[in-house]
XYZ file of C-alpha atoms in Angstrom:
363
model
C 230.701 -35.492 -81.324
C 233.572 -35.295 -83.756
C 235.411 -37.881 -85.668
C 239.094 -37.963 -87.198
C 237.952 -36.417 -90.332
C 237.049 -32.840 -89.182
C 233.355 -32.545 -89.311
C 231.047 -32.615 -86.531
C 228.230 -34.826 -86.786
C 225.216 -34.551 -86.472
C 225.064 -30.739 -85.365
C 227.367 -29.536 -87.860
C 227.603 -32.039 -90.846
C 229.682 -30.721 -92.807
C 231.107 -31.613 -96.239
C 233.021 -34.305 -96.838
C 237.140 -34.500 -95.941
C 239.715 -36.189 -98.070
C 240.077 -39.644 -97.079
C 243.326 -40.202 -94.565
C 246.052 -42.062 -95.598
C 245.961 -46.016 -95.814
C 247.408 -47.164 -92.648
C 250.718 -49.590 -92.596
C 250.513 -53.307 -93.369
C 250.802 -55.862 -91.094
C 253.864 -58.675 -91.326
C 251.748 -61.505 -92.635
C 251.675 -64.371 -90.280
C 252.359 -67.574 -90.394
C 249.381 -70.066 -91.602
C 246.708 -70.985 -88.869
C 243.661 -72.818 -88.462
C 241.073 -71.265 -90.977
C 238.830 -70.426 -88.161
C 237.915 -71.626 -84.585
C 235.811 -74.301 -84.260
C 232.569 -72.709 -83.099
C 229.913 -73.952 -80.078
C 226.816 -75.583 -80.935
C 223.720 -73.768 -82.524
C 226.093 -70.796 -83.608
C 226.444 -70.279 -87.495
C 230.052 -69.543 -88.303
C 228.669 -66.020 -90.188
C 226.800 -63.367 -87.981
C 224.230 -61.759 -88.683
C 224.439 -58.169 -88.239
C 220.843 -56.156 -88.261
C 220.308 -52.777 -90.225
C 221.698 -49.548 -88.540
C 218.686 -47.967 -87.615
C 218.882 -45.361 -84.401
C 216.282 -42.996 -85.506
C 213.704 -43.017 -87.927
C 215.252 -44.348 -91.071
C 217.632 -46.708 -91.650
C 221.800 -45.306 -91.902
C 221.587 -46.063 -95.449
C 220.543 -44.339 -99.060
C 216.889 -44.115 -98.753
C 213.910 -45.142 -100.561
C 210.465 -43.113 -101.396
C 208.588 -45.321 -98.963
C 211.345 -44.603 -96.862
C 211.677 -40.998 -97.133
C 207.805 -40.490 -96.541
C 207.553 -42.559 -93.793
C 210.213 -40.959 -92.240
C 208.924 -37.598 -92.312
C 205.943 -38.909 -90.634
C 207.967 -40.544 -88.104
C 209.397 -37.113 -87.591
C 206.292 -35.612 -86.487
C 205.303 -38.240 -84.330
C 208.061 -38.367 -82.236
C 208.898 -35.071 -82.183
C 205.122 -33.576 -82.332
C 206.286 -29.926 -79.774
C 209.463 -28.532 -82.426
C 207.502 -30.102 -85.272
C 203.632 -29.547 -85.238
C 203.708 -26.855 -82.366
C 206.012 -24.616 -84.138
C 204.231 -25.294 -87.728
C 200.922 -24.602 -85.910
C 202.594 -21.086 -84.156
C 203.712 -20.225 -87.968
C 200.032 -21.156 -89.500
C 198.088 -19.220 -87.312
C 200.545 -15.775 -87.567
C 200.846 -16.063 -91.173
C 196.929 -16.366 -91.518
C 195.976 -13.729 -89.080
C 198.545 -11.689 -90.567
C 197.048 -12.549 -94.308
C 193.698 -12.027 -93.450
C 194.084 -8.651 -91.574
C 196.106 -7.588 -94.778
C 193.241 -8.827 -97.191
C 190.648 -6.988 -95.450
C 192.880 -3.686 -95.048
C 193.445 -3.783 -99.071
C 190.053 -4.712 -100.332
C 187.938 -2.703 -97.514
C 187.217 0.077 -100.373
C 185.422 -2.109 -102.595
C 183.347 -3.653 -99.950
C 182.265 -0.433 -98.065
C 179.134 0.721 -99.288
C 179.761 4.302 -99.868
C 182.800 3.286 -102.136
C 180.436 1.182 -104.056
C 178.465 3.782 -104.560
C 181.106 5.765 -105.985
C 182.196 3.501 -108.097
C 178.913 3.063 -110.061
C 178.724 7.051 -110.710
C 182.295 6.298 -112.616
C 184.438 7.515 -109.752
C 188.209 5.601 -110.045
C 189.580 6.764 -106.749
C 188.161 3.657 -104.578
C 189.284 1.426 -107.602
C 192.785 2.919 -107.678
C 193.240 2.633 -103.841
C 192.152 -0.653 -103.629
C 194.463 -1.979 -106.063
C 197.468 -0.186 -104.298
C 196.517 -1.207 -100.926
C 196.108 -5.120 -102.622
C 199.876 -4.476 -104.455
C 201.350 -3.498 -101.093
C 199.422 -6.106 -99.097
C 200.400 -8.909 -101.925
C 204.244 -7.593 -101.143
C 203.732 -7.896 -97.576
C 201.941 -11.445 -97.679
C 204.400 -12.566 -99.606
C 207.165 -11.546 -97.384
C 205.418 -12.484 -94.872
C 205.109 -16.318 -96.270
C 209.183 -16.211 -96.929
C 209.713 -15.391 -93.250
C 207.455 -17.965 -91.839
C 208.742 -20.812 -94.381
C 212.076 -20.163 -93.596
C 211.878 -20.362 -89.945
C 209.854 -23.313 -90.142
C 212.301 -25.180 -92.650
C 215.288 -24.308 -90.024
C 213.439 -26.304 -87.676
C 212.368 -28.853 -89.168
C 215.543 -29.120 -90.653
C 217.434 -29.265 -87.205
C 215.063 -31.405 -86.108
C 215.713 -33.917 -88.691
C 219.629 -33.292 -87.953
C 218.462 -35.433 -84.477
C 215.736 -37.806 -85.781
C 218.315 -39.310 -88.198
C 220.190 -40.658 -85.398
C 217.399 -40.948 -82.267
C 218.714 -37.825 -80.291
C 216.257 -35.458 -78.412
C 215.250 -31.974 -79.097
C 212.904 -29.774 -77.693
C 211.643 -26.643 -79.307
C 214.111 -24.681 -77.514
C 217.229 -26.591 -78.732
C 216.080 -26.501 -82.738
C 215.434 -22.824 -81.787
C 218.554 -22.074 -80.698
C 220.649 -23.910 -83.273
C 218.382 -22.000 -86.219
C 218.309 -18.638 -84.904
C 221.915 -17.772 -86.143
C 220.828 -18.791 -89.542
C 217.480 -17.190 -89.824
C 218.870 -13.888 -91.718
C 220.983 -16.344 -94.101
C 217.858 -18.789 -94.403
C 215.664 -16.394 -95.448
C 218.261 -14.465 -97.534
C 218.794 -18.220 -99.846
C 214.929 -18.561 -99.526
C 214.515 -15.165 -101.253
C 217.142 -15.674 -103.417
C 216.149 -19.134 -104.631
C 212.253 -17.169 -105.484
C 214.293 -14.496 -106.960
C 216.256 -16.846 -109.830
C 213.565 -19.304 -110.435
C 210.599 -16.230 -110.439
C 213.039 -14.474 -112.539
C 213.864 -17.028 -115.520
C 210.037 -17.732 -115.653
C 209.077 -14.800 -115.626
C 211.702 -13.567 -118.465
C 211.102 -16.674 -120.530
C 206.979 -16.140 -120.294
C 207.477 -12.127 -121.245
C 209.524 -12.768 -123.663
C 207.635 -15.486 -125.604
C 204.057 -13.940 -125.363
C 206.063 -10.396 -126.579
C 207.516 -12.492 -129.285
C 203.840 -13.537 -130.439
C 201.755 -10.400 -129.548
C 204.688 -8.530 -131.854
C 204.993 -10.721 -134.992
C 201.886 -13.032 -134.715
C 201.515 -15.661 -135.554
C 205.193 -16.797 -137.475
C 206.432 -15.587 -134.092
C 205.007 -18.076 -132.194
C 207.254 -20.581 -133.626
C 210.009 -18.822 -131.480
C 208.028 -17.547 -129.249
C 206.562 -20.497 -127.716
C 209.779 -22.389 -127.387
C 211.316 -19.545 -125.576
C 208.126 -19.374 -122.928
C 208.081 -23.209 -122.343
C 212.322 -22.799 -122.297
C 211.981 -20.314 -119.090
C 209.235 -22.566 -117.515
C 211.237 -25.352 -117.984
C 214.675 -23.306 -117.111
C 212.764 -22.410 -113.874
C 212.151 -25.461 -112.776
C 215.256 -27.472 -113.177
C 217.100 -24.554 -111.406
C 214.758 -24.347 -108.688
C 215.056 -28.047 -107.556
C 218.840 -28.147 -108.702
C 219.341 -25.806 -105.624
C 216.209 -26.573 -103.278
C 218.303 -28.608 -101.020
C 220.543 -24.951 -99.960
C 218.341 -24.668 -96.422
C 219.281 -27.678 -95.370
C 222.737 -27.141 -96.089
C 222.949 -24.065 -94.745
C 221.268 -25.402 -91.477
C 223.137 -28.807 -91.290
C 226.538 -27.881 -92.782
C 226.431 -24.082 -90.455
C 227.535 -22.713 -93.956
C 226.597 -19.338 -95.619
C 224.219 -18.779 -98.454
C 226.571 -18.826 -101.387
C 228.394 -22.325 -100.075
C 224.846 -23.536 -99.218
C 223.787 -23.130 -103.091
C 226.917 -24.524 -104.236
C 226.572 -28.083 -101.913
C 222.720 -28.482 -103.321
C 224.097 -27.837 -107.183
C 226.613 -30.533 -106.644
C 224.369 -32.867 -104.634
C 221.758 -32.905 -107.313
C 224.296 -33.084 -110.202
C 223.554 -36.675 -111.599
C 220.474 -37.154 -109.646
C 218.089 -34.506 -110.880
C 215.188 -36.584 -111.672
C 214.995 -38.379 -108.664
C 215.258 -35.237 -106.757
C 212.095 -34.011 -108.540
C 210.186 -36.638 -108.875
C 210.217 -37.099 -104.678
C 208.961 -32.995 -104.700
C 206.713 -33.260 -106.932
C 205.263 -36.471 -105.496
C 205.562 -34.794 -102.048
C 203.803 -32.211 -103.245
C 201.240 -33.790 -104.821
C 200.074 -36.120 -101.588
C 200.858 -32.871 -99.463
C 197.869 -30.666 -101.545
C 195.529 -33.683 -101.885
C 195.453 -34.082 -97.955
C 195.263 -30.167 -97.434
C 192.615 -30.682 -100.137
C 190.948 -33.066 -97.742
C 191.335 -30.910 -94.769
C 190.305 -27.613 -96.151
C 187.017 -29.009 -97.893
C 184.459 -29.432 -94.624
C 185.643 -26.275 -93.230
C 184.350 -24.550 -96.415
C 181.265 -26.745 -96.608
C 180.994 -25.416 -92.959
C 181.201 -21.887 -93.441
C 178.472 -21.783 -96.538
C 176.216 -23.774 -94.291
C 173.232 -25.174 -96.445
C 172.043 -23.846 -99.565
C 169.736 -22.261 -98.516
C 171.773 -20.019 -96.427
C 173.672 -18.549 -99.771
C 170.619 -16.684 -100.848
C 170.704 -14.636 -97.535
C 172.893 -13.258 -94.528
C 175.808 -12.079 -96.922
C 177.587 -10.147 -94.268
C 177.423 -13.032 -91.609
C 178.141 -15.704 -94.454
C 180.990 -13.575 -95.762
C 182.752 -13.406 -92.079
C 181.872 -16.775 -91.177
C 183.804 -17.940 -94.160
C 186.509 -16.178 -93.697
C 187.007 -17.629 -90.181
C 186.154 -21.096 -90.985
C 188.285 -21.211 -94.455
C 191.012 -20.129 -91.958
C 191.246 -22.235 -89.210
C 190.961 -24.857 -92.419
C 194.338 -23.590 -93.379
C 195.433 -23.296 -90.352
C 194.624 -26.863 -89.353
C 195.976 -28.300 -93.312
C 199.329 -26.009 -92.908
C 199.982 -27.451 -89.248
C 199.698 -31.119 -90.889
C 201.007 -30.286 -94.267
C 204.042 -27.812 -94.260
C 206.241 -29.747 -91.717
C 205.912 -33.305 -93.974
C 206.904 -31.363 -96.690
C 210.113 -30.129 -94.974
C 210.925 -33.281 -93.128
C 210.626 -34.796 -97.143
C 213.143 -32.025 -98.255
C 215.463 -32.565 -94.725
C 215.563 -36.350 -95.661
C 216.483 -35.791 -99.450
C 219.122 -33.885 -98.728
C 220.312 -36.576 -95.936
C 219.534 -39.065 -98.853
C 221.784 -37.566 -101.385
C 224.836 -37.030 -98.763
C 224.228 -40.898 -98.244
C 224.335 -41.828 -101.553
C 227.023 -39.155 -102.835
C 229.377 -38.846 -99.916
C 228.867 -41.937 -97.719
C 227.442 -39.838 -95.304
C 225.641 -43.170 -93.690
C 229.112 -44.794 -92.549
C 229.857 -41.286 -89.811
C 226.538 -41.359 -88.936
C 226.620 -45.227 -87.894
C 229.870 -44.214 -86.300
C 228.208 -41.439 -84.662
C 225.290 -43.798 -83.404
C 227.357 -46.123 -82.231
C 229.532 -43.909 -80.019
C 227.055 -40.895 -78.879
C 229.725 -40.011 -76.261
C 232.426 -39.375 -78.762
């Protein structure tokens, strides 16, 4: 579905062309009637209802909007949406768990305890390795799984906008290309934001442990300067998967469109996130809470049992994340998927192709 401009909408929606060139006048005519006289009951101005094919209206978006899309997203497509979220959740978890158990068995095996309280290191040591390498592998692990659940979701959003049908299969096969680039801007997003925090907060508490307390008057500044540095670069480029997806554009041209779709817009950008985020981790909150009460049973059952108590909290805290990440991980992205369609509304009049595109899905 292509229109005269160049880009393809909506599987590749790509940046914006120049505008083509105004078209010749017509000869103006000679003076009519102002308008035909119209037939009974028929106001001489139309009314023409609100452009919407999919699950939000082909214009810039609200918050109530934006939310309620996402949510719309899920519901009507609940197999590329909550199916593939819940195939992530329960790898990633299994995954986490085997890798929590593998680094941390030495400190719960009995003989190791042992050890330890004769003031033998070894069990210590290994333990802490095996949780360093299992902490690298988690995390990994996590980038992987979010990025190949943002694809999706993103993809899938590329359709809701305008009412089209997807399967699993389809979003599948229009991510899989972009899965090593996906997770490549996920890692590299981590990588600049982890980075500036991290250099701002060593810096500052170096600052202070070094020169005390005069230092802190630097010292501070420079810690809450990286936080803050973090974060505005962070959400200045957290709409690069979508990009990447939508657009069919590589990692470095994905970062650039997000920098210059945020420019100007910055607040609004965050305050959505963070608000997402915030209703997001109340309702996982919600979720997660009877599967622990669950898995510590009554009170009397904490004095006793500990092996049986420990394992049947592990598999009941779980399947609570399991069940909260299912719900809570593909709003989140459909949120992000929306911004970004949002801000190519509002900055590129991205709305009038897509009511184009609505209006002739044959093109």
């Amino acid at each position: 579905m292509t229109d005269p401009g160049g880009w393809t909408a909506p599987e590749g929606w790509g940046p914006p062309s120049p505008p083509p060139a105004a078209p010749p006048t017509a000869p103006a005519h000679a003076q009519g009637p102002a308008y035909a006289e119209q037939p009974a009951g028929y106001s001489t101005y139309g009314y023409r209802p609100e452009p919407k094919p999919g699950v939000v209206p082909l214009r810039p978006l609200g918050l109530g909007e934006l939310l309620d899309g996402a949510v719309g997203v899920l519901r009507r497509y609940p197999r590329p949406t909550l199916g593939m979220s819940a195939a992530v959740a329960v790898v990633a978890t299994l995954a986490n768990v085997v890798l929590l158990l593998t680094a941390f068995r030495p400190l719960v095996d009995a003989d190791t305890t042992a050890g330890l309280e004769s003031g033998s290191t070894e069990a210590l040591e290994e333990a802490l390795g095996g949780a360093v390498v299992g902490g690298l592998l988690t995390a990994g692990l996590t980038l992987l799984s979010t990025a190949v659940l943002t694809g999706i979701l993103t993809a899938v959003v590329g359709k809701a906008v305008l009412g089209q049908p997807l399967d699993l299969a389809g979003a599948w096969a229009q991510v899989r290309p972009a899965l090593p680039r996906l997770v490549g801007v996920a890692a590299l997003l981590a990588l600049l934001a982890g980075g500036l925090a991290f250099a701002g907060v060593f810096l500052g508490v170096l600052l202070i442990a070094v020169g005390g307390a005069p230092a802190a008057l630097i010292g501070v500044p420079l810690l809450l300067a990286g936080l803050a540095g973090a974060v505005y670069l962070y959400f200045r480029l957290s709409l690069a998967p979508c990009a990447l997806v939508l657009e069919k554009i590589g990692i470095r041209d994905s970062l650039r469109r997000s920098w210059l779709l945020v420019k100007g817009d910055w607040w609004r950008v965050f305050g959505i996130s963070l608000l997402t985020l915030v209703v997001a981790m109340f309702v996982s909150l919600v979720i997660q809470v009877p599967f622990e009460l669950l898995g510590y049973g009554s009170v009397g059952e904490l004095t006793g049992g500990g092996d049986t108590l420990s394992v049947r909290t592990l598999v009941l805290s779980s399947l609570g994340g399991i069940v909260a990440a299912t719900l809570v991980d593909p709003f989140t992205a459909g949120v992000r998927a929306l911004l970004y369609v949002d801000r190519r509304m509002r900055a590129e009049g991205l709305d009038v192709a897509l009511t184009a595109a609505a209006a002739n899905p044959s093109a």
